[in-house]
Coordinates of C-alpha atoms and ligand atoms in Angstrom, one line a residue:
X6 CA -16.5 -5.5 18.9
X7 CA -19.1 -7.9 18.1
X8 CA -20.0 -9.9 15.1
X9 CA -22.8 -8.1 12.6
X10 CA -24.2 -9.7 9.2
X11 CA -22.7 -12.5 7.6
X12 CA -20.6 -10.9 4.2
X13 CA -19.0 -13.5 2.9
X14 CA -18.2 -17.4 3.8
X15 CA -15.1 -19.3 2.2
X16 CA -13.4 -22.7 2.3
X17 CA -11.3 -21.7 5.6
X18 CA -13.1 -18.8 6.9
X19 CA -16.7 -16.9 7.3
X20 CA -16.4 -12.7 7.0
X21 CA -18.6 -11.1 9.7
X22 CA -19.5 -7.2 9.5
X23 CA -19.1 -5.4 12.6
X24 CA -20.7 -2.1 13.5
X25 CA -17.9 -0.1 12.3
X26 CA -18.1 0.0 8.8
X27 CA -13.7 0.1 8.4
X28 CA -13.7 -3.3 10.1
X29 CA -14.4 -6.5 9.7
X30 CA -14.4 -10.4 11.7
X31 CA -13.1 -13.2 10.1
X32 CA -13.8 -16.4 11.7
X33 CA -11.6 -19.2 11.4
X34 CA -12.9 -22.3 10.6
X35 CA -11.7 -26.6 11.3
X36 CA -13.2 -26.9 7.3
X37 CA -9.7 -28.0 4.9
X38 CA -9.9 -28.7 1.1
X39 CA -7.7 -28.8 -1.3
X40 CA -7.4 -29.0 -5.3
X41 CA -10.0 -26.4 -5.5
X42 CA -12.4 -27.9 -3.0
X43 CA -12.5 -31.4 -4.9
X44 CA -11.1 -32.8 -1.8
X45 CA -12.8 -32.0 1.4
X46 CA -12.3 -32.4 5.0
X47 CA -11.8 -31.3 8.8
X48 CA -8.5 -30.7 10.5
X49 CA -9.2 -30.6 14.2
X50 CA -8.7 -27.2 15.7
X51 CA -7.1 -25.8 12.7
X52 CA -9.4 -22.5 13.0
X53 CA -8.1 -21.6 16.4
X54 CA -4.6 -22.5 15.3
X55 CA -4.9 -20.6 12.1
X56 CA -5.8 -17.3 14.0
X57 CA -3.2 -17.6 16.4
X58 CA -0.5 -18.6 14.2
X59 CA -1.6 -15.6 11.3
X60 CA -2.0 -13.2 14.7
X61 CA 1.7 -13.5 15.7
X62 CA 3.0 -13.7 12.2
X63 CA 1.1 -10.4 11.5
X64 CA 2.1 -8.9 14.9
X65 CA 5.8 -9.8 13.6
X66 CA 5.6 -8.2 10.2
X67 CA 3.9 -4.9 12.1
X68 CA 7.3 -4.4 13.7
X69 CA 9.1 -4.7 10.7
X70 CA 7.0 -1.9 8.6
X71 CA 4.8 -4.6 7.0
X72 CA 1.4 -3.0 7.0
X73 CA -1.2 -5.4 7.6
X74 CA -5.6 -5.9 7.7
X75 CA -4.7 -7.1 11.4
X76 CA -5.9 -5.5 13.9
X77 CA -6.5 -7.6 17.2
X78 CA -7.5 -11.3 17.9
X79 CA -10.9 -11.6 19.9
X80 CA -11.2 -15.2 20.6
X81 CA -9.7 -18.2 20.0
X82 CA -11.4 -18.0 16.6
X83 CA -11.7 -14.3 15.6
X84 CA -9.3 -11.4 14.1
X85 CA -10.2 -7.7 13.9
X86 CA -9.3 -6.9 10.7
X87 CA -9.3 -3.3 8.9
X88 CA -12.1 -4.4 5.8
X89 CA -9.9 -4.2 2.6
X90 CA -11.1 -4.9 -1.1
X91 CA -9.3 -7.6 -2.0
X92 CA -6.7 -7.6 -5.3
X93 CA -8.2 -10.8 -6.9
X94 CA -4.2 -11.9 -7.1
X95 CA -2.9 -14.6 -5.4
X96 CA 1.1 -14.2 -4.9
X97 CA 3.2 -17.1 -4.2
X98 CA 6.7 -17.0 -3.4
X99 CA 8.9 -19.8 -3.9
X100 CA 12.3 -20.3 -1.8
X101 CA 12.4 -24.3 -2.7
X102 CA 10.7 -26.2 -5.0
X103 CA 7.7 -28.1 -4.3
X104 CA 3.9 -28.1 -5.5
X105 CA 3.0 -27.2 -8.7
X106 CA 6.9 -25.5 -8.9
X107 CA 8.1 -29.4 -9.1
X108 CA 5.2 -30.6 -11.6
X109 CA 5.4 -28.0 -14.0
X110 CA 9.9 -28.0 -14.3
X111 CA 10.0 -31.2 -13.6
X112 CA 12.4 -30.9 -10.3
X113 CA 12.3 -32.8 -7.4
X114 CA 10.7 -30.9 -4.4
X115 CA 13.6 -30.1 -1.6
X116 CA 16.2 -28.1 -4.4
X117 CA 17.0 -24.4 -3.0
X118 CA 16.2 -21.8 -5.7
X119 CA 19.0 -19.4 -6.3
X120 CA 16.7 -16.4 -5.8
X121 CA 13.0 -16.2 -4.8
X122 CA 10.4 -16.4 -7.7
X123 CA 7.5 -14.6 -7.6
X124 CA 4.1 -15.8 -9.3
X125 CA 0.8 -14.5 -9.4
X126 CA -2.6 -16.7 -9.6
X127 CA -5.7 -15.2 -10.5
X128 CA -7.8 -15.6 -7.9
X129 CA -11.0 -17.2 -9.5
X130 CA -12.3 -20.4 -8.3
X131 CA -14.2 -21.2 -11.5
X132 CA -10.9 -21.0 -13.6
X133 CA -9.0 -22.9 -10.8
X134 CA -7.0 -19.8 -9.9
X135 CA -5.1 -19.8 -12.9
X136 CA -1.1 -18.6 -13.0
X137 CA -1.1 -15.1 -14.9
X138 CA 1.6 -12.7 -15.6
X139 CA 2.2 -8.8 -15.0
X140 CA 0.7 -8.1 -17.8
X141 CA -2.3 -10.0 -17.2
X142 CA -2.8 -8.3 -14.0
X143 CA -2.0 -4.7 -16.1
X144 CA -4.7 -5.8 -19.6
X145 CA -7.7 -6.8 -17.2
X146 CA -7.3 -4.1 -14.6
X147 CA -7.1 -6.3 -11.7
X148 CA -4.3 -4.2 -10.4
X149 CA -2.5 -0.9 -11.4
X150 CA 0.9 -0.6 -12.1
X151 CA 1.8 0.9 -9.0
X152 CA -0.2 -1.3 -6.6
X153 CA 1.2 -4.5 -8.6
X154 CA 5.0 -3.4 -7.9
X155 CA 4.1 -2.5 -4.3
X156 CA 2.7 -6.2 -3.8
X157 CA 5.6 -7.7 -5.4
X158 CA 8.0 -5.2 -3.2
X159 CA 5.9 -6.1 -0.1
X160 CA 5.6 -9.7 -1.0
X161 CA 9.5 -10.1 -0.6
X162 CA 9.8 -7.9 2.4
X163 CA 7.2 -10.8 3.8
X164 CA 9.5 -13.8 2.6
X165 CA 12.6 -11.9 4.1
X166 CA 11.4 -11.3 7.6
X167 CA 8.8 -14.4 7.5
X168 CA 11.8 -17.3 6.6
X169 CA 14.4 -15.2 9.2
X170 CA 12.0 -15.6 12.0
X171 CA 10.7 -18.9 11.1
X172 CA 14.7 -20.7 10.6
X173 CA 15.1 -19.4 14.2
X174 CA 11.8 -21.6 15.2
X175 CA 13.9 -24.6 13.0
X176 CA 11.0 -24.4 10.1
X177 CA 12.2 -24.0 6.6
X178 CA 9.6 -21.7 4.8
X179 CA 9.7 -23.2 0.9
X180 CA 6.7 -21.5 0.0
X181 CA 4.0 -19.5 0.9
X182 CA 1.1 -17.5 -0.5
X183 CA -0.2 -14.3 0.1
X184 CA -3.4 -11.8 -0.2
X185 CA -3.2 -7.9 -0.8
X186 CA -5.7 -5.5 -0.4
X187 CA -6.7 -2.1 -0.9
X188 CA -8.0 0.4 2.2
X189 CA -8.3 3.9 1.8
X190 CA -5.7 4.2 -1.1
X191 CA -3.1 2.1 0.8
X192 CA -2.1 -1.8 -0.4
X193 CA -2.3 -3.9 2.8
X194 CA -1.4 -7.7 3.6
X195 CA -4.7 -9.3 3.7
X196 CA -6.0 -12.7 5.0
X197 CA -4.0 -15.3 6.7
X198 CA -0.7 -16.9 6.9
X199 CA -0.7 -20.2 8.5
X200 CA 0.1 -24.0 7.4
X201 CA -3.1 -23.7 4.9
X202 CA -1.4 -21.5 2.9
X203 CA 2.9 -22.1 3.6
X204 CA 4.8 -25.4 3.0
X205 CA 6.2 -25.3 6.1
X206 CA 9.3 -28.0 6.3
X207 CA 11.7 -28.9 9.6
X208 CA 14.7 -27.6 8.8
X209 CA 16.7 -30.5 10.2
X210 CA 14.6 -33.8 9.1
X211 CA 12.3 -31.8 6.2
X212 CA 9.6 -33.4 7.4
X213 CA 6.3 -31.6 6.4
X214 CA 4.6 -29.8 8.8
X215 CA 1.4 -28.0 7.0
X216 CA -1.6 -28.6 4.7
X217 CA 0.4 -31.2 2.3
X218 CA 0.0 -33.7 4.9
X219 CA -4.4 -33.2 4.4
X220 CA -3.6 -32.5 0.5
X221 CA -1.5 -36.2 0.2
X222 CA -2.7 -37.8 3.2
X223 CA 0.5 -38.0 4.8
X224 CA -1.4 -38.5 8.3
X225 CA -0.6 -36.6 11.5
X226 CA -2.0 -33.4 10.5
X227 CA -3.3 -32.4 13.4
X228 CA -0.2 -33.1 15.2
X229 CA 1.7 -30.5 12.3
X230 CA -0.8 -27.6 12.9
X231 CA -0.3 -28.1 16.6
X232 CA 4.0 -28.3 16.0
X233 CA 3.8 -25.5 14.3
X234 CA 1.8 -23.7 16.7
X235 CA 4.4 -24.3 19.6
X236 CA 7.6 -23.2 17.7
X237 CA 5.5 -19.9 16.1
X238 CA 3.5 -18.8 18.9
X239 CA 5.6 -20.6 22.1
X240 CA 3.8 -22.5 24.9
X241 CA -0.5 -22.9 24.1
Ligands
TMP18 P1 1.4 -24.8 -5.2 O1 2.8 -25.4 -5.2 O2 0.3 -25.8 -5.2 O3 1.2 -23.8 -6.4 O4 1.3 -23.9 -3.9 C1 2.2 -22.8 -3.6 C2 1.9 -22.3 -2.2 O5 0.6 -21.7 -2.2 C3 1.9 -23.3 -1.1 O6 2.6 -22.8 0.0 C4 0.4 -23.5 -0.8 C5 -0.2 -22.2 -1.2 N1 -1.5 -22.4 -1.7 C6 -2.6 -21.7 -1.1 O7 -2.5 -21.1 -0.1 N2 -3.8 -21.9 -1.7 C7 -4.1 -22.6 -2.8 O8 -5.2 -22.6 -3.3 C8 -2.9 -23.2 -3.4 C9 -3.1 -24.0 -4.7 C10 -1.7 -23.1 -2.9

């Protein structure tokens, strides 16, 4: 399958058309920002990592019933993905508290929720992805009822089977953010799920091992990505 028109070019990744019209190339690129693109930079290699990691961790939620856009990875920087209109709903899960979670209670980062918690961002750069509620999603129609409760259903299906597979790899999953989409009436897991967008911790030492090393310039990035690579995917 080869790449067609350019649709659509984000902070991590450019959408190609292909000549199918049900499918879609997303390209993965080295390009990192954080805090809503004010800070900008490169982490070598993180495209091809990005795929590989999101590849595998999509091939894992296939075999537990998790449906996903995934269909195949072409290169080292290319995934064959089924084209899905995205929910404009950002879902975070939260197994420990860090990020935002720690700023906005006041907690120290590292404390193990009793139960996951669930939030959802309106996905909208020029607001700075504000947090919103069920009923936000419900009152501006960015969702209906029923595909809002299957998201939230999925979404902790994903942390379940995603924090199992990743203890036995010795990473801690603390948090993690997803994408939902719809195709042809059904609500699929959409975009990526890679160090970008998990805090990612060693379970033994904590030490991070995803984009908070770029966002606070915590140094060895590259070497995280790569780490994180090895245990997820094996040998590379
Ligand atoms: P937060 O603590 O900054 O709200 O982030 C929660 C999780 O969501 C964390 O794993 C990083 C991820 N995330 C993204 O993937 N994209 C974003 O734009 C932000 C702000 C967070």
């Amino acid at each position: 399958m080869e790449r067609r028109e350019k649709l659509y070019e984000g902070k991590a990744k450019i959408i190609y058309a292909t000549a199918d019209p049900d499918k879609n190339i997303l390209y993965f690129k080295d390009d990192a920002t954080a805090f809503n693109g004010a800070k900008k930079g490169t982490i070598l290699d993180k495209g091809i990592i990005n795929n590989r990691v999101s590849a595998r961790l999509f091939q894992m939620l296939a075999e537990h019933g998790i449906e996903s856009h995934f269909i195949e990875q072409l290169s080292d920087r290319e995934m064959l993905a089924r084209k899905v209109a995205i929910i404009p709903v950002e879902v975070v899960i939260r197994n420990y508290v860090a990020g935002s979670l720690a700023k906005r209670m006041g907690r120290k980062e590292g404390e193990k929720l009793p139960q996951a918690i669930v939030e959802y961002y309106y996905k909208d750069d020029a607001l700075n992805d504000p947090m919103i509620n069920r009923d936000h999603v419900l009152v501006f129609n960015l969702a209906t009822a029923a595909q809002i409760d299957t998201v939230r259903e999925v979404a902790l299906k994903v942390n379940q089977a995603l924090s199992e597979y990743l203890l036995a790899r010795d990473i801690l999953l603390v948090d993690f953010k997803l994408e939902f989409g719809t195709y042809h009436g059904r609500i699929l897991l959409a975009d990526e799920i890679c160090p970008d967008t998990c805090r990612l911790w060693d379970c033994h030492t904590l030490e991070k091992l995803d984009k908070d090393r770029f966002r606070q310039e915590l140094g060895k990035v590259e070497e995280a990505y790569l780490e994180i690579c090895r245990r997820v995917c094996g040998e590379i």
